[in-house]
Structures are given as C-alpha cells and as structure tokens.
Coordinates of C-alpha atoms in Angstrom, one line a residue:
X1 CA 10.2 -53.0 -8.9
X2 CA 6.7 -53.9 -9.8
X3 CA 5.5 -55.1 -6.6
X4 CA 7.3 -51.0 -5.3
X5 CA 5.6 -49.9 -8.4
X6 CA 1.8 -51.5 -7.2
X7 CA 2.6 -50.1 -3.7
X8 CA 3.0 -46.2 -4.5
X9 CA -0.1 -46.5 -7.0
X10 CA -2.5 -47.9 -4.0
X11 CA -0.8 -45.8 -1.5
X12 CA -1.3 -42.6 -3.7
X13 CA -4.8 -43.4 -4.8
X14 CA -5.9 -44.1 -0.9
X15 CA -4.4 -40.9 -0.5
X16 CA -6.1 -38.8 -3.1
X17 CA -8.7 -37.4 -1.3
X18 CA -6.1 -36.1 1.2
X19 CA -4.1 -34.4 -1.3
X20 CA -7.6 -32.9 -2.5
X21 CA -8.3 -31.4 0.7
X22 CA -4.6 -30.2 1.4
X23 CA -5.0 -28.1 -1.6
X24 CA -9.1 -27.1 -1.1
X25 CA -8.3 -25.6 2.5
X26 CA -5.0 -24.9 2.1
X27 CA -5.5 -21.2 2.8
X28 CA -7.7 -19.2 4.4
X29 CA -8.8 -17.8 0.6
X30 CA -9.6 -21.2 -1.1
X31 CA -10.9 -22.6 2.1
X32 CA -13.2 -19.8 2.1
X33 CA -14.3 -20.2 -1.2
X34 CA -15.0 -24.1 -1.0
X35 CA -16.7 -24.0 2.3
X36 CA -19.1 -21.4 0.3
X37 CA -19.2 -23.7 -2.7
X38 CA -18.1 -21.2 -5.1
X39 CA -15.6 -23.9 -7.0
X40 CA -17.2 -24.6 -10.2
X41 CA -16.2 -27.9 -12.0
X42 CA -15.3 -27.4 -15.7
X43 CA -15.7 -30.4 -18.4
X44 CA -12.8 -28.9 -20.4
X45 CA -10.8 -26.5 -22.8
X46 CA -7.8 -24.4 -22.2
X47 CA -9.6 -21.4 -21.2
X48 CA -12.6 -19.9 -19.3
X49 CA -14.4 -17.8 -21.0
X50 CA -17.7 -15.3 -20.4
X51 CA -18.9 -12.0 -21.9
X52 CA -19.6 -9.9 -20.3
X53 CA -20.6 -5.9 -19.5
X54 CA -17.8 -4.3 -19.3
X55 CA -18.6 -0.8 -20.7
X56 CA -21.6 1.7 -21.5
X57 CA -23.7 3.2 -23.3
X58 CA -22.7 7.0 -24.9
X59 CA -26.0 7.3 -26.2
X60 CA -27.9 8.7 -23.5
X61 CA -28.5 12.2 -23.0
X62 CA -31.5 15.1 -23.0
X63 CA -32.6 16.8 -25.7
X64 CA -35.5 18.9 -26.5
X65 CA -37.7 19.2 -29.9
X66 CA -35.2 19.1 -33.0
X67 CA -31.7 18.7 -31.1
X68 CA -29.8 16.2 -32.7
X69 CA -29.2 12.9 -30.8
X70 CA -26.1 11.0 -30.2
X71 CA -25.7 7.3 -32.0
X72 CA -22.1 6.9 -31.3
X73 CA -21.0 3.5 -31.8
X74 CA -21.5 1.5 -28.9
X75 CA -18.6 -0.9 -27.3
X76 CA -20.6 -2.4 -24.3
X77 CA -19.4 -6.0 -24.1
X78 CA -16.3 -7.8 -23.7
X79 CA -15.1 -11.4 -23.2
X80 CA -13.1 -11.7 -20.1
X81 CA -10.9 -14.5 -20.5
X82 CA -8.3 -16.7 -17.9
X83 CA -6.2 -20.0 -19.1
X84 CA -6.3 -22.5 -17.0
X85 CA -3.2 -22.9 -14.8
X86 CA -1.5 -26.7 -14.3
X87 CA 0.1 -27.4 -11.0
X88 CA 2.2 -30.8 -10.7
X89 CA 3.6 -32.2 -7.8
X90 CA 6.2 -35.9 -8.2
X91 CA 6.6 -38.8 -5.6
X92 CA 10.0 -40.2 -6.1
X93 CA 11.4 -43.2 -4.8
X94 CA 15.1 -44.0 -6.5
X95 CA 16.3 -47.7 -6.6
X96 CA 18.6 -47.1 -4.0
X97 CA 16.4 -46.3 -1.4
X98 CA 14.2 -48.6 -2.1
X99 CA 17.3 -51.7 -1.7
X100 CA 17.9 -49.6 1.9
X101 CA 14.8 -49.8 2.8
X102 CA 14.0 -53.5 2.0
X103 CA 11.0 -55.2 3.6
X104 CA 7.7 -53.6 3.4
X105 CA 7.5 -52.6 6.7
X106 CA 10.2 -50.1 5.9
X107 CA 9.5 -49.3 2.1
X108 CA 5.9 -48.4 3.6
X109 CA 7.2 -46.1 6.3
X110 CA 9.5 -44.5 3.7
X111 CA 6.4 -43.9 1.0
X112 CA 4.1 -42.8 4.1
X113 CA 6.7 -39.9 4.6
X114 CA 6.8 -38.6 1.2
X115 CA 3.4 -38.9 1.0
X116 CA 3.1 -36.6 3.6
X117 CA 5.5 -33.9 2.5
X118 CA 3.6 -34.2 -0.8
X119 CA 0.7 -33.3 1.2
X120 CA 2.4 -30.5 2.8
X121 CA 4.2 -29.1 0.0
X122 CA 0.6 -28.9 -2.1
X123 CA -0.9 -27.1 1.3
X124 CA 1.4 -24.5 1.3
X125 CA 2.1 -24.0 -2.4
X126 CA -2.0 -23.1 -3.0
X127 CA -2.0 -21.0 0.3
X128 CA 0.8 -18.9 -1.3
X129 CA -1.2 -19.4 -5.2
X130 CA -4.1 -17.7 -4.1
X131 CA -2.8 -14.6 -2.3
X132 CA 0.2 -13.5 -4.3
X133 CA 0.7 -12.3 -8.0
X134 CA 0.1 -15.0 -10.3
X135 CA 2.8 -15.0 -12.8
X136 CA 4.7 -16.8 -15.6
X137 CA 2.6 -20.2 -15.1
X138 CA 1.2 -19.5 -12.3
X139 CA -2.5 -19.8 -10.8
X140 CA -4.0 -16.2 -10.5
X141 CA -4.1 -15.3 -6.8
X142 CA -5.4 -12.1 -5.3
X143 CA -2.7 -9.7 -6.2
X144 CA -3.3 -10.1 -10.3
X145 CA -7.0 -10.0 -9.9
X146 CA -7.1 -6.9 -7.6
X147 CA -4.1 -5.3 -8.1
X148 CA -3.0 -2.4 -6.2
X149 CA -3.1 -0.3 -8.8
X150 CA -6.2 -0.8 -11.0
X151 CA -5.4 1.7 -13.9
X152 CA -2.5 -0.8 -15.4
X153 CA -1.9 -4.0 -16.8
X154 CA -5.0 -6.4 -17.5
X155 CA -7.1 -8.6 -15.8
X156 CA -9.1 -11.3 -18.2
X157 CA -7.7 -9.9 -20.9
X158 CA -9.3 -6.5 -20.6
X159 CA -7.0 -4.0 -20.5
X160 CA -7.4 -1.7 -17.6
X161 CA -6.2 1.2 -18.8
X162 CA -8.9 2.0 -21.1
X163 CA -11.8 -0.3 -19.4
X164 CA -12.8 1.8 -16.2
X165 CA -15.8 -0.2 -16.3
X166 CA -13.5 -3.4 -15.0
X167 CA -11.4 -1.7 -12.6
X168 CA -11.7 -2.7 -8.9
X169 CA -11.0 -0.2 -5.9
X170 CA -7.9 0.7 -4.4
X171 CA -7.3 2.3 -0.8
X172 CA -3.9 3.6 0.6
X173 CA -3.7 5.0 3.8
X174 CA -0.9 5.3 3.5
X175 CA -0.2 4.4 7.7
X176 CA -3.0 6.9 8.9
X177 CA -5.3 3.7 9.3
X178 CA -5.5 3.3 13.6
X179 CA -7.5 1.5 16.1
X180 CA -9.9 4.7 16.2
X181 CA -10.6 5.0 12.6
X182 CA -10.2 1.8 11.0
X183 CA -14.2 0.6 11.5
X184 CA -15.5 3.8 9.7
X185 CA -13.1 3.0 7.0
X186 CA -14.4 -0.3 6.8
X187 CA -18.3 1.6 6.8
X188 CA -17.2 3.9 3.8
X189 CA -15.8 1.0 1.9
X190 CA -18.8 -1.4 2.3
X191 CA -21.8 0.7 2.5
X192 CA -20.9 4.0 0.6
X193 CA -18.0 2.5 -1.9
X194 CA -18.9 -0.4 -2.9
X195 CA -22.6 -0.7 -2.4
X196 CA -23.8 0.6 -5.7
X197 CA -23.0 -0.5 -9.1
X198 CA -22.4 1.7 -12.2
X199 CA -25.9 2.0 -13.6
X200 CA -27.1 3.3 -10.1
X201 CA -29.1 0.2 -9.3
X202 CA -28.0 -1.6 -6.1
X203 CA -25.6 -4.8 -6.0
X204 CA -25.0 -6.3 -3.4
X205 CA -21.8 -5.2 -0.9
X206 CA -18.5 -7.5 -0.4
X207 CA -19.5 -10.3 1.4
X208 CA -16.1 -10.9 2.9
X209 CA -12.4 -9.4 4.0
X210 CA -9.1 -11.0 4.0
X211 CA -7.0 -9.3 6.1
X212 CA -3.0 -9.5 7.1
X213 CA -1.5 -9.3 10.2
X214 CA -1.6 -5.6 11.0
X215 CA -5.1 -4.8 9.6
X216 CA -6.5 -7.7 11.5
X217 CA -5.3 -6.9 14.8
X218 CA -5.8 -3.4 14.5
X219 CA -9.4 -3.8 13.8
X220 CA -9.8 -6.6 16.4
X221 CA -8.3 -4.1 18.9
X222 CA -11.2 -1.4 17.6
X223 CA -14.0 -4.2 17.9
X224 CA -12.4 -4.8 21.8
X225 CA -15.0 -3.7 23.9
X226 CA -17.7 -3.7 21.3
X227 CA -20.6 -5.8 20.8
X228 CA -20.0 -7.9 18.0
X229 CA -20.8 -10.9 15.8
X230 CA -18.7 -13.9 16.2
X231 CA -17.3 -15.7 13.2
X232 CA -18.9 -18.9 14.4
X233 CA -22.5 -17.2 14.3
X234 CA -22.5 -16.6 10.6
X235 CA -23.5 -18.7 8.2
X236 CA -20.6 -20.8 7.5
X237 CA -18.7 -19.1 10.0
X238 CA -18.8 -22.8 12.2
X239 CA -17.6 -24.2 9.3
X240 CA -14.6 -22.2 8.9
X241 CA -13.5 -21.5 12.5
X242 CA -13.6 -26.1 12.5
X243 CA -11.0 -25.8 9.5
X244 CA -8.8 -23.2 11.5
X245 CA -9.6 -19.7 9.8
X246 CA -8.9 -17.3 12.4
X247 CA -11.5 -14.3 12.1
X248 CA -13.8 -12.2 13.6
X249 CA -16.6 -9.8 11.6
X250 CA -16.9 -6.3 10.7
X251 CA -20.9 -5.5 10.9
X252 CA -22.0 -9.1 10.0
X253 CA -19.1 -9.1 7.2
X254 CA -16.8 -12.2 7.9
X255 CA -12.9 -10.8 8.7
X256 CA -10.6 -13.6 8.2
X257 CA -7.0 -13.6 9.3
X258 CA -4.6 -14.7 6.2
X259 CA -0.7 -14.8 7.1
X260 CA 0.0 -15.2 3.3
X261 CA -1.2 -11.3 2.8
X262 CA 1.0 -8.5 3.3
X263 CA 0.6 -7.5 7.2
X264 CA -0.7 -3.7 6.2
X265 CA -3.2 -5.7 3.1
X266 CA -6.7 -6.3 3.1
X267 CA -9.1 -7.4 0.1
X268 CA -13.0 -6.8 0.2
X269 CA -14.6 -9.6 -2.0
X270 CA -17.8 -10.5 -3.1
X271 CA -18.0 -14.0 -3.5
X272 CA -20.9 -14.1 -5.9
X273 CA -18.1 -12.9 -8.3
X274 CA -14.9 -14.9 -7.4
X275 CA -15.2 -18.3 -8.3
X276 CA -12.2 -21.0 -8.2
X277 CA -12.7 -23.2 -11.4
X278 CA -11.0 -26.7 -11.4
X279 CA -10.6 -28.9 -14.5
X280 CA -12.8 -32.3 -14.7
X281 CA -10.9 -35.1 -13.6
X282 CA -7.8 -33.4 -13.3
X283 CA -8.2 -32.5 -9.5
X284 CA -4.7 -34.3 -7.8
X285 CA -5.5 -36.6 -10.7
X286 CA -2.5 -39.4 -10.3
X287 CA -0.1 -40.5 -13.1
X288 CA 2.9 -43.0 -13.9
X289 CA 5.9 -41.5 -14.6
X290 CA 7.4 -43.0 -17.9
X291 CA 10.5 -42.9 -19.7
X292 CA 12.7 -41.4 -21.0
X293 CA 14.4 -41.1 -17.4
X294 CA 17.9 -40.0 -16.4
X295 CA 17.9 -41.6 -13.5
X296 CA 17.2 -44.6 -11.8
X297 CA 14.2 -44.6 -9.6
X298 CA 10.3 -45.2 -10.3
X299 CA 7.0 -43.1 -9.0
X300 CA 4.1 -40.9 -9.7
X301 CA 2.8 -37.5 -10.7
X302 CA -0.1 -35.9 -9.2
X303 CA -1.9 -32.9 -11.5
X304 CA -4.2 -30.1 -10.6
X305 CA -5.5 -27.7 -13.3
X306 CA -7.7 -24.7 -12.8
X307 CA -7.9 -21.1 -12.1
X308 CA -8.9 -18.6 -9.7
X309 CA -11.4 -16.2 -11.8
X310 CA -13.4 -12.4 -10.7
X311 CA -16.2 -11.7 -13.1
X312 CA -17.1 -8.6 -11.9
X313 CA -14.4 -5.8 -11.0
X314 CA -16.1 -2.7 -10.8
X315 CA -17.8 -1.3 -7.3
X316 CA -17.5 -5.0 -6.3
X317 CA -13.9 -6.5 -5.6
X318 CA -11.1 -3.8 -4.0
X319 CA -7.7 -3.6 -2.5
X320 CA -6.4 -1.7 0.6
X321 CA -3.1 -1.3 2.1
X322 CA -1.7 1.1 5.4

C-alpha cells in the first residue's frame, strides 16, 4: 500500500500541470480569459474585495444668484464583494482493485485511466462553471454576473434593485433577431449602448461576445458574403483558434462559439472588467486523503479555489437572448 501510495502521489504531481490546463481552457469563457491574461493570482483571504463607484452624486444642478443649493447626503461608493468558491475533485483506487490489478504494469494502466477521467471531469465541470448560474457553492459563471434580468437579486453584494449604477444590459428579441438584422443589433449594442459610461465620458466598448448556437450561426450566415475579419487575425485570435475556440468577429469584436450557452444567448463583455481570480497555491493543488475512512481504498484530492469576478456592470457587461 505504500509503494501504490508513492505511485498515485508521482503520477498526480507529473500530472498537475495537465489538470491546470484542463481547467484554464476548459471552455471557450476561461480560455478566453487566460489566453488574454486577465486571471489574477490572489495571496489569500476568503473574499475579494474592491470599492468601488457604484452611485452618484445628487448635488449637481443650476442655480442662479440666491437659489438654494442641494447638499443631499451623498452614497457614491460601495464595496463589491465575491467569496471565493472551492472546487475538489478525488482519485480513488480501493484495495480491491489494486490486488486485481497486481504488477505495475497494470496498477499504472489502471491510475493512467483515472487520471484521465479526472482530467476530463475538471474540463467539463469549469466549461459548465463559467457559463451557468453559480449557486449554492458554486463558482460564479456568466448567468449570476449578468443576469437576464438586471433589476433583481445582487451581484457583489450590491443589490440591484436599488443600485442602477451596477446594473448591466439586457436585450430580448424576443425571436425577431434574423440573418438581415442581427449585425445592426450588434452596431446598437456596441457602438450606441454600451459605448459611453454614466458620467458621459467615453469607456471603452465590449471587447468580446460569447455566443450560443443559434446567435452564432445566424450572424455567421449575415457576415456570409461580407468582408470580414478573421478570428485568427486579431490579436490573440491565433492563439485561441490553436486551443479550438470556434469564432468569427463582428467589426473587429472577437465572436466566439460556446455550446455551454443557451443556443438563443449571447453575452457582450469587456474584459478589462471580468477577471478570473485563483487562490495562491491552491490551483489543482494535490492532497492525501486521511482518515477517518469508511472504506477500504487509498488516494488523493486535487483542490482549486477562486472566483470569476465583473467590476464594472453598468454600460459595460450585457445580456441578450432571441
């Protein structure tokens, strides 16, 4: 048992940096996000914290000689907070399969395979992390950031309802989106919507849209017979199309495929303001699993804590469904 014991320690720690990657590019969302560097290494604490503007200023108006002025108590910042999410995945090997697979030819062929549906089980539980409604214990994904409906619930906990200032955008087409409309859409949302913040100075526009099935083939249709700007000519765009993001772009904006969206979804993000934090040393970090057991069988836990965070909500992040 200690020699099986020394095996699955070496064999997970070779395999480490696999289990890494299968969660970093495990969708098209957080691949997006680390092949743009926006993953941010935190040294520790249960939470991730920032204030930030979230409201305004009542005390600005005109006046004229002796009218009275406004000096309303002000309310203009807020600290958005998110708590860290854990996410633990277990190799077990029980005693009896180890005494039927005696040798180490065969206990390493049986530890290679669970490796690998470790690997594959942390791939496709971050793709589905990032893009869904975070709940109970959950990582936040894209659904609880953005939500469909931006006038409810809370989001850092800032309550929407009374913070307009930290409300994204919502679209619903409500099935009127088509092949001949949906790139003027697109133009309203990034250049007219979304391309001025609240105080009337410019911020910069989303600088890339997830898509599901539907929208993404329904602008690609659009974009047919149009001169356009491949994926693998922007920026990271290479980069991206070399990990398997399907996309194209909508005027320079990356548009990337994501099956793990709702096929009539989109989400417009700007990146500067969606950043996936990960807890120091605690990225697939690997530990021995110790008693008390109920069972008979030895192995390893690998660990993951962090959190998918917006700081910025309004005129900058927004929804749309068909």
């Amino acid at each position: 048992m200690a020699t099986l014991d020394t095996v699955i320690q070496s064999m997970l720690t070779r395999s480490r940096a696999k289990l890494i990657m299968a969660s970093a590019i495990s969708g098209t969302v957080s691949a997006y996000l680390h092949a743009k560097k926006r993953v941010v290494v935190e040294d520790g604490g249960p939470q991730i914290s920032n204030p930030l503007i979230t409201g305004l200023n009542p005390n600005v108006q005109s006046m004229q000689y002796y009218d009275t002025v406004s000096v309303d108590q002000t309310n203009e910042f807020s600290t958005v907070s998110y708590n860290m999410s854990r996410v633990v995945g277990s190799l077990i090997i029980s005693d009896q399969e180890e005494d039927e697979n005696q040798g180490r030819a065969q206990i390493f062929k049986i530890l290679t395979g669970k490796i690998k549906a470790l690997d594959e089980s942390i791939s496709r539980q971050f793709s589905t992390y990032h893009t869904s409604v975070g709940t109970g214990s959950d990582p936040n994904g894209l659904g609880n950031l953005i939500p469909a409906d931006p006038t409810t619930g809370s989001v850092g906990g800032i309550n929407l309802a009374t913070e307009s200032q930290w409300r994204p955008s919502s679209y619903d087409f409500a099935g009127t989106l088509s092949p001949e409309n949906i790139e003027e859409a697109f133009d309203d949302i990034l250049e007219l919507d979304l391309n001025r913040s609240s105080d009337g100075q410019k911020s910069p526009k989303p600088t890339v849209i997830f898509a599901g099935r539907n929208i993404y083939r329904m602008h690609k249709a659009a974009a047919r017979d149009k001169a356009q700007i491949q994926l693998s000519a922007t920026g990271t765009g290479k980069k991206l199309v070399n990990l398997g993001i399907v996309g194209t772009t909508h005027n320079g904006v990356p548009l990337l495929f994501d099956e793990k969206l709702g096929a009539n979804q989109a989400y417009f993000i700007n990146e500067e303001y969606l950043t996936l934090h990960v807890l120091r040393g605690v990225n697939m970090k690997i530990k021995k699993l110790v008693a008390p057991w109920n069972m008979d069988a030895t192995g390893r836990r690998v660990v993951w804590e962090g959190q998918l965070c917006s700081w910025r909500m309004y005129r900058t992040h927004a929804y749309l469904t068909n």
